[in-house]
Short mmCIF file of C-alpha atoms in Angstrom, two decimals:
data_model
loop_
_atom_site.label_atom_id
_atom_site.label_comp_id
_atom_site.label_asym_id
_atom_site.label_seq_id
_atom_site.Cartn_x
_atom_site.Cartn_y
_atom_site.Cartn_z
CA MET A 1 -52.52 22.83 29.18
CA SER A 2 -51.52 26.30 27.99
CA GLU A 3 -53.70 29.35 28.35
CA SER A 4 -54.93 28.79 24.79
CA GLY A 5 -56.00 25.24 25.66
CA GLU A 6 -53.19 23.52 23.69
CA ARG A 7 -51.39 20.59 25.26
CA THR A 8 -47.73 21.27 26.05
CA THR A 9 -44.82 19.00 26.94
CA ASP A 10 -42.20 19.82 29.48
CA ALA A 11 -38.72 20.43 28.10
CA PRO A 12 -36.14 17.96 29.35
CA GLY A 13 -34.53 19.18 32.52
CA PRO A 14 -30.81 19.44 33.19
CA LEU A 15 -30.69 15.97 34.75
CA ASP A 16 -32.53 14.42 31.77
CA ARG A 17 -30.05 16.02 29.39
CA ALA A 18 -27.09 14.89 31.48
CA ASP A 19 -28.39 11.31 31.62
CA ARG A 20 -28.92 11.27 27.87
CA VAL A 21 -25.41 12.60 27.20
CA ASP A 22 -23.94 10.03 29.61
CA SER A 23 -25.73 7.19 27.80
CA ALA A 24 -24.68 8.52 24.41
CA THR A 25 -21.09 8.91 25.59
CA GLU A 26 -20.96 5.37 26.93
CA ALA A 27 -22.18 3.91 23.64
CA PHE A 28 -19.88 6.11 21.55
CA VAL A 29 -16.78 5.25 23.58
CA ALA A 30 -17.62 1.54 23.42
CA HIS A 31 -17.55 1.65 19.61
CA ARG A 32 -15.02 4.43 19.05
CA ASN A 33 -12.12 2.30 17.83
CA LEU A 34 -14.35 0.51 15.34
CA LEU A 35 -15.82 3.80 14.11
CA PHE A 36 -12.34 5.26 13.66
CA THR A 37 -11.28 2.19 11.69
CA VAL A 38 -14.32 2.42 9.40
CA ALA A 39 -13.59 6.09 8.68
CA TYR A 40 -9.85 5.53 8.24
CA GLU A 41 -10.31 2.62 5.83
CA MET A 42 -12.67 4.73 3.78
CA LEU A 43 -10.45 7.83 3.77
CA GLY A 44 -6.85 6.70 4.28
CA SER A 45 -6.36 9.68 6.57
CA ALA A 46 -6.30 9.56 10.36
CA ALA A 47 -6.80 13.33 10.60
CA ASP A 48 -9.92 13.18 8.44
CA ALA A 49 -11.14 10.10 10.31
CA GLU A 50 -10.87 12.00 13.60
CA ASP A 51 -12.86 14.88 12.07
CA ILE A 52 -15.52 12.39 11.02
CA LEU A 53 -15.69 11.02 14.57
CA GLN A 54 -16.19 14.53 15.93
CA GLU A 55 -19.00 15.18 13.45
CA THR A 56 -20.53 11.81 14.29
CA TRP A 57 -20.48 12.58 18.00
CA LEU A 58 -22.26 15.91 17.47
CA ARG A 59 -25.04 14.11 15.59
CA TRP A 60 -25.16 11.13 17.93
CA VAL A 61 -25.55 13.16 21.10
CA ASP A 62 -28.81 14.62 19.77
CA VAL A 63 -30.32 11.25 18.81
CA ASP A 64 -33.22 9.88 20.87
CA LEU A 65 -31.60 6.64 21.99
CA GLY A 66 -35.01 5.15 22.69
CA THR A 67 -35.59 4.98 18.93
CA VAL A 68 -32.28 3.22 18.19
CA ARG A 69 -32.55 -0.55 17.70
CA GLU A 70 -28.83 -1.28 17.45
CA GLU A 71 -26.33 1.37 18.51
CA ARG A 72 -23.35 -0.05 16.61
CA ALA A 73 -25.20 -0.11 13.29
CA TYR A 74 -26.63 3.37 13.86
CA LEU A 75 -23.20 4.85 14.63
CA VAL A 76 -21.63 3.10 11.65
CA ARG A 77 -24.37 4.56 9.46
CA ILE A 78 -23.57 8.11 10.64
CA VAL A 79 -19.82 7.58 10.13
CA THR A 80 -20.32 6.10 6.67
CA ARG A 81 -22.47 8.96 5.41
CA GLN A 82 -20.05 11.56 6.75
CA ALA A 83 -17.06 9.68 5.33
CA LEU A 84 -18.67 9.39 1.89
CA ASP A 85 -19.10 13.15 1.74
CA ARG A 86 -15.49 13.67 2.86
CA LEU A 87 -14.20 11.03 0.43
CA ARG A 88 -15.70 12.83 -2.55
CA ALA A 89 -14.08 16.09 -1.42
CA LEU A 90 -10.72 14.37 -0.88
CA GLY A 91 -10.86 12.99 -4.41
CA ARG A 92 -10.86 16.51 -5.77
CA ARG A 93 -7.93 17.49 -3.53
CA LYS A 94 -5.86 14.47 -4.58
CA GLU A 95 -6.14 15.49 -8.23
CA SER A 96 -3.74 18.39 -7.52
CA TYR A 97 -1.49 16.50 -5.10
CA VAL A 98 2.24 16.73 -5.82
CA GLY A 99 3.63 13.28 -6.59
CA PRO A 100 2.16 9.96 -5.44
CA TRP A 101 -0.43 10.10 -2.66
CA LEU A 102 0.02 7.59 0.15
CA PRO A 103 -2.28 6.93 3.12
CA GLU A 104 -1.43 8.50 6.45
CA PRO A 105 0.62 5.86 8.31
CA LEU A 106 -0.51 4.59 11.70
CA LEU A 107 1.69 3.23 14.46
CA THR A 108 -0.27 0.14 15.51
CA ALA A 109 0.03 -2.27 18.42
CA PRO A 110 1.69 -5.68 17.80
CA ASP A 111 -1.61 -7.50 18.44
CA VAL A 112 -3.14 -5.92 15.31
CA ALA A 113 -0.86 -8.10 13.18
CA GLU A 114 -2.32 -11.18 14.89
CA ASP A 115 -5.73 -10.41 13.37
CA VAL A 116 -4.73 -11.22 9.80
CA GLU A 117 -7.89 -9.84 8.19
CA LEU A 118 -7.78 -6.57 10.13
CA ALA A 119 -4.06 -6.11 9.47
CA ASP A 120 -4.57 -6.71 5.76
CA SER A 121 -7.51 -4.30 5.60
CA VAL A 122 -5.53 -1.37 7.08
CA SER A 123 -2.25 -2.15 5.29
CA MET A 124 -0.76 0.43 2.97
CA ALA A 125 -1.06 -1.97 0.05
CA MET A 126 -4.77 -2.59 0.63
CA LEU A 127 -5.56 1.07 1.20
CA LEU A 128 -3.93 1.87 -2.13
CA VAL A 129 -6.11 -0.79 -3.78
CA LEU A 130 -9.19 0.76 -2.15
CA GLU A 131 -8.17 4.10 -3.68
CA THR A 132 -9.01 2.62 -7.09
CA LEU A 133 -12.67 2.10 -6.12
CA GLN A 134 -15.47 4.60 -6.51
CA PRO A 135 -16.55 6.12 -3.14
CA ILE A 136 -19.77 4.08 -2.90
CA GLU A 137 -17.90 0.88 -3.87
CA ARG A 138 -15.27 1.56 -1.23
CA ALA A 139 -17.88 2.09 1.47
CA VAL A 140 -19.76 -1.09 0.57
CA PHE A 141 -16.57 -3.15 0.35
CA VAL A 142 -15.27 -1.94 3.72
CA LEU A 143 -18.58 -2.45 5.52
CA ARG A 144 -19.20 -5.89 4.03
CA GLU A 145 -15.77 -7.49 3.68
CA VAL A 146 -14.02 -5.98 6.69
CA PHE A 147 -16.79 -5.38 9.21
CA ASP A 148 -19.23 -8.07 8.04
CA LEU A 149 -22.34 -5.88 8.10
CA ASP A 150 -25.37 -7.45 6.46
CA TYR A 151 -26.71 -6.01 3.23
CA ASP A 152 -29.72 -4.38 4.87
CA GLU A 153 -27.49 -2.46 7.30
CA ILE A 154 -25.20 -1.34 4.48
CA ALA A 155 -28.18 -0.31 2.38
CA GLU A 156 -29.32 2.05 5.14
CA ALA A 157 -25.81 3.46 5.50
CA VAL A 158 -25.33 4.25 1.81
CA ASP A 159 -28.96 5.02 0.87
CA LYS A 160 -29.25 2.18 -1.63
CA SER A 161 -31.53 -0.85 -1.86
CA PRO A 162 -30.20 -4.17 -0.55
CA ALA A 163 -30.29 -5.54 -4.10
CA ALA A 164 -28.19 -2.64 -5.38
CA VAL A 165 -25.75 -3.07 -2.50
CA ARG A 166 -25.29 -6.74 -3.41
CA GLN A 167 -24.38 -5.77 -6.96
CA ILE A 168 -22.00 -3.07 -5.79
CA ALA A 169 -20.38 -5.49 -3.34
CA TYR A 170 -19.90 -8.07 -6.11
CA ARG A 171 -18.19 -5.52 -8.40
CA ALA A 172 -16.01 -4.14 -5.63
CA ARG A 173 -14.98 -7.62 -4.47
CA ALA A 174 -13.95 -8.61 -7.99
CA HIS A 175 -12.07 -5.35 -8.48
CA VAL A 176 -10.12 -5.75 -5.24
CA ALA A 177 -9.44 -9.46 -5.79
CA ALA A 178 -7.77 -8.67 -9.12
CA ARG A 179 -5.45 -6.12 -7.51
CA ARG A 180 -4.84 -7.13 -3.90
CA PRO A 181 -1.44 -8.56 -2.91
CA ARG A 182 -1.42 -12.30 -2.36
CA GLY A 183 1.27 -12.71 0.25
CA THR A 184 1.89 -15.86 2.22
CA GLY A 185 4.13 -16.68 5.13
CA SER A 186 4.05 -16.62 8.89
CA PRO A 187 4.56 -13.52 11.07
CA ALA A 188 7.96 -14.95 12.03
CA GLU A 189 8.99 -15.11 8.36
CA HIS A 190 7.80 -11.55 7.88
CA ARG A 191 9.82 -10.36 10.87
CA ALA A 192 12.93 -12.13 9.61
CA ALA A 193 12.53 -10.55 6.19
CA LEU A 194 12.05 -7.09 7.68
CA GLN A 195 15.05 -7.45 9.97
CA ALA A 196 17.17 -8.40 6.98
CA PHE A 197 15.74 -5.43 5.08
CA GLN A 198 16.48 -3.11 8.02
CA ARG A 199 20.12 -4.26 8.17
CA ALA A 200 20.47 -3.82 4.42
CA VAL A 201 18.98 -0.33 4.52
CA GLU A 202 21.17 0.73 7.45
CA THR A 203 24.36 -0.50 5.76
CA GLY A 204 23.40 0.50 2.24
CA GLU A 205 24.91 -2.71 0.88
CA LEU A 206 23.54 -3.15 -2.62
CA GLN A 207 23.80 -6.95 -2.71
CA SER A 208 22.05 -7.30 0.67
CA LEU A 209 19.19 -5.21 -0.65
CA LEU A 210 18.98 -7.23 -3.86
CA ASP A 211 18.80 -10.42 -1.79
CA ILE A 212 15.68 -9.30 0.07
CA LEU A 213 13.79 -7.40 -2.69
CA ALA A 214 11.32 -9.17 -4.98
CA PRO A 215 12.11 -8.79 -8.71
CA ASP A 216 8.95 -6.71 -9.25
CA VAL A 217 9.18 -4.66 -6.04
CA VAL A 218 7.56 -1.21 -6.20
CA ALA A 219 8.69 1.83 -4.21
CA LEU A 220 6.47 4.87 -3.68
CA SER A 221 7.18 8.00 -1.69
CA ASP A 222 4.99 10.87 -0.53
CA GLY A 223 6.45 14.24 0.37
CA GLY A 224 3.27 16.22 -0.19
CA GLY A 225 5.22 18.84 -2.14
CA VAL A 226 6.93 19.83 1.14
CA LYS A 227 9.69 17.24 1.48
CA HIS A 228 11.84 15.69 -1.23
CA ALA A 229 10.18 12.54 -2.56
CA LEU A 230 9.83 10.49 -5.71
CA LEU A 231 7.44 11.94 -8.26
CA ARG A 232 6.66 8.55 -9.75
CA PRO A 233 6.85 4.90 -8.67
CA ILE A 234 10.18 3.07 -8.92
CA VAL A 235 9.85 -0.54 -10.11
CA GLY A 236 12.30 -3.45 -10.04
CA ALA A 237 14.77 -4.82 -7.51
CA GLY A 238 17.81 -3.17 -9.08
CA ASN A 239 16.24 0.29 -9.28
CA VAL A 240 14.79 0.16 -5.76
CA ALA A 241 18.04 -1.23 -4.29
CA ARG A 242 20.06 1.60 -5.81
CA LEU A 243 17.54 4.12 -4.54
CA LEU A 244 17.83 2.81 -0.98
CA ALA A 245 21.59 2.32 -1.13
CA VAL A 246 22.66 5.67 -2.57
CA GLY A 247 19.53 7.82 -2.38
CA TRP A 248 18.05 9.58 0.60
CA TRP A 249 19.92 7.33 3.06
CA LYS A 250 23.31 8.82 2.19
CA ARG A 251 22.84 12.43 3.14
CA ASP A 252 25.19 14.03 5.65
CA ALA A 253 23.17 13.66 8.83
CA GLU A 254 22.87 11.44 11.87
CA ARG A 255 20.29 8.89 10.85
CA SER A 256 18.59 6.13 12.83
CA VAL A 257 16.16 3.42 11.75
CA GLU A 258 13.72 1.79 14.21
CA LEU A 259 11.70 -1.34 13.56
CA VAL A 260 7.98 -0.65 14.22
CA GLN A 261 4.48 -1.85 13.35
CA ILE A 262 2.92 0.38 10.68
CA ASN A 263 -0.71 -0.23 9.69
CA GLY A 264 -0.65 -3.72 11.14
CA GLY A 265 2.50 -4.71 9.28
CA PRO A 266 6.27 -4.24 9.27
CA GLY A 267 7.79 -0.81 8.94
CA LEU A 268 10.73 1.43 9.73
CA LEU A 269 10.61 4.74 11.57
CA VAL A 270 13.40 6.99 10.30
CA ARG A 271 14.90 9.80 12.37
CA VAL A 272 17.39 12.41 11.21
CA ASN A 273 19.32 14.26 13.89
CA GLY A 274 16.82 12.91 16.41
CA GLU A 275 13.75 14.22 14.58
CA ILE A 276 11.26 12.04 12.71
CA ASP A 277 12.01 12.28 9.00
CA GLY A 278 9.71 9.63 7.61
CA VAL A 279 8.09 6.23 7.80
CA LEU A 280 8.82 3.33 5.49
CA ALA A 281 6.02 0.76 5.48
CA VAL A 282 6.97 -2.53 3.89
CA ARG A 283 4.94 -5.21 2.17
CA VAL A 284 6.42 -8.70 2.60
CA GLU A 285 5.27 -11.63 0.48
CA ASN A 286 6.84 -15.08 0.55
CA GLY A 287 9.85 -13.75 2.43
CA TYR A 288 10.62 -10.92 0.00
CA VAL A 289 9.84 -7.20 0.08
CA THR A 290 7.33 -6.49 -2.69
CA GLY A 291 6.33 -2.96 -1.71
CA ALA A 292 8.04 -0.04 0.02
CA TYR A 293 5.88 2.96 0.93
CA HIS A 294 7.87 5.96 2.14
CA VAL A 295 5.90 8.80 3.75
CA ARG A 296 7.74 12.07 4.44
CA ASN A 297 4.85 14.55 4.25
CA PRO A 298 4.99 16.21 7.71
CA GLU A 299 1.20 16.56 7.84
CA LYS A 300 0.92 12.77 7.74
CA LEU A 301 3.49 12.18 10.50
CA SER A 302 2.03 14.30 13.30
CA ARG A 303 0.68 11.30 15.26
CA ILE A 304 3.19 8.62 14.28
CA GLU A 305 4.82 8.48 17.72
CA GLN A 306 1.59 7.44 19.44
CA GLN A 307 -0.15 4.13 18.90
CA THR A 308 -3.52 4.25 17.18
CA ALA A 309 -6.12 1.67 18.16
CA VAL A 310 -7.95 -0.02 15.30
CA SER A 311 -10.53 -2.78 15.62
CA ARG A 312 -13.30 -4.66 13.83
#
């Protein structure tokens, strides 16, 4: 009791605080890769996803864990709300972006490609489809279709009723289904196609490129207004083949091309005079290249030499 007769509670001591931080840290680390993946799929930016994780940690460490029923769902809720705020801000920034905007590429481990649904969800092609959704639709689609959260959990994360979330999920699913690539083929067929594409790109042989490109192939490039890049998409096998054969590959410089896994799928890491110049992520469908996504913006290549862990 205080001198005035009011009941007081002791403030948590240093050991209590340390124990609470240790418990919060353990839970956060256990779900970190999943939380990063949620944020990245919502934002298409690893840098922004990392910022979201930092903000989430600062909020999480002050939560009374005794009131948390399910840590994974609680953490996903924090990440989702932060990512929605960031997504709306990014939308305004993209309006003034120079040329096509492409997601920040991730160097991923080979085992990501073995999880077909995860690999598809983080692919360049899918992330570009998700860009066509409204922020709330994107959040609902990612949480439901990729991470299989139930509607009640999603409703808490996006501050909507479960009934409203079901309607949003239905619209988003239909929107994505009408636009998502429908590729088929085994990983071995994809590797063979990419190896053929790599050889064609390295040699610059026009016919070899035409043999591996789909008739309706689309090429996009992102220089962020800093590096030379296409200002509009290039469509068609002939146009894309000529671009690759006589375009940026034929400058006077020592150039190397390395086969890598980008966003769970095939890609090429391009170096000029030993320095990373860009990343070319490739979409393969039925043995042919249907999409080529070339990122040269230096801000999006800062972490491309280190693998990024993604998970569901």
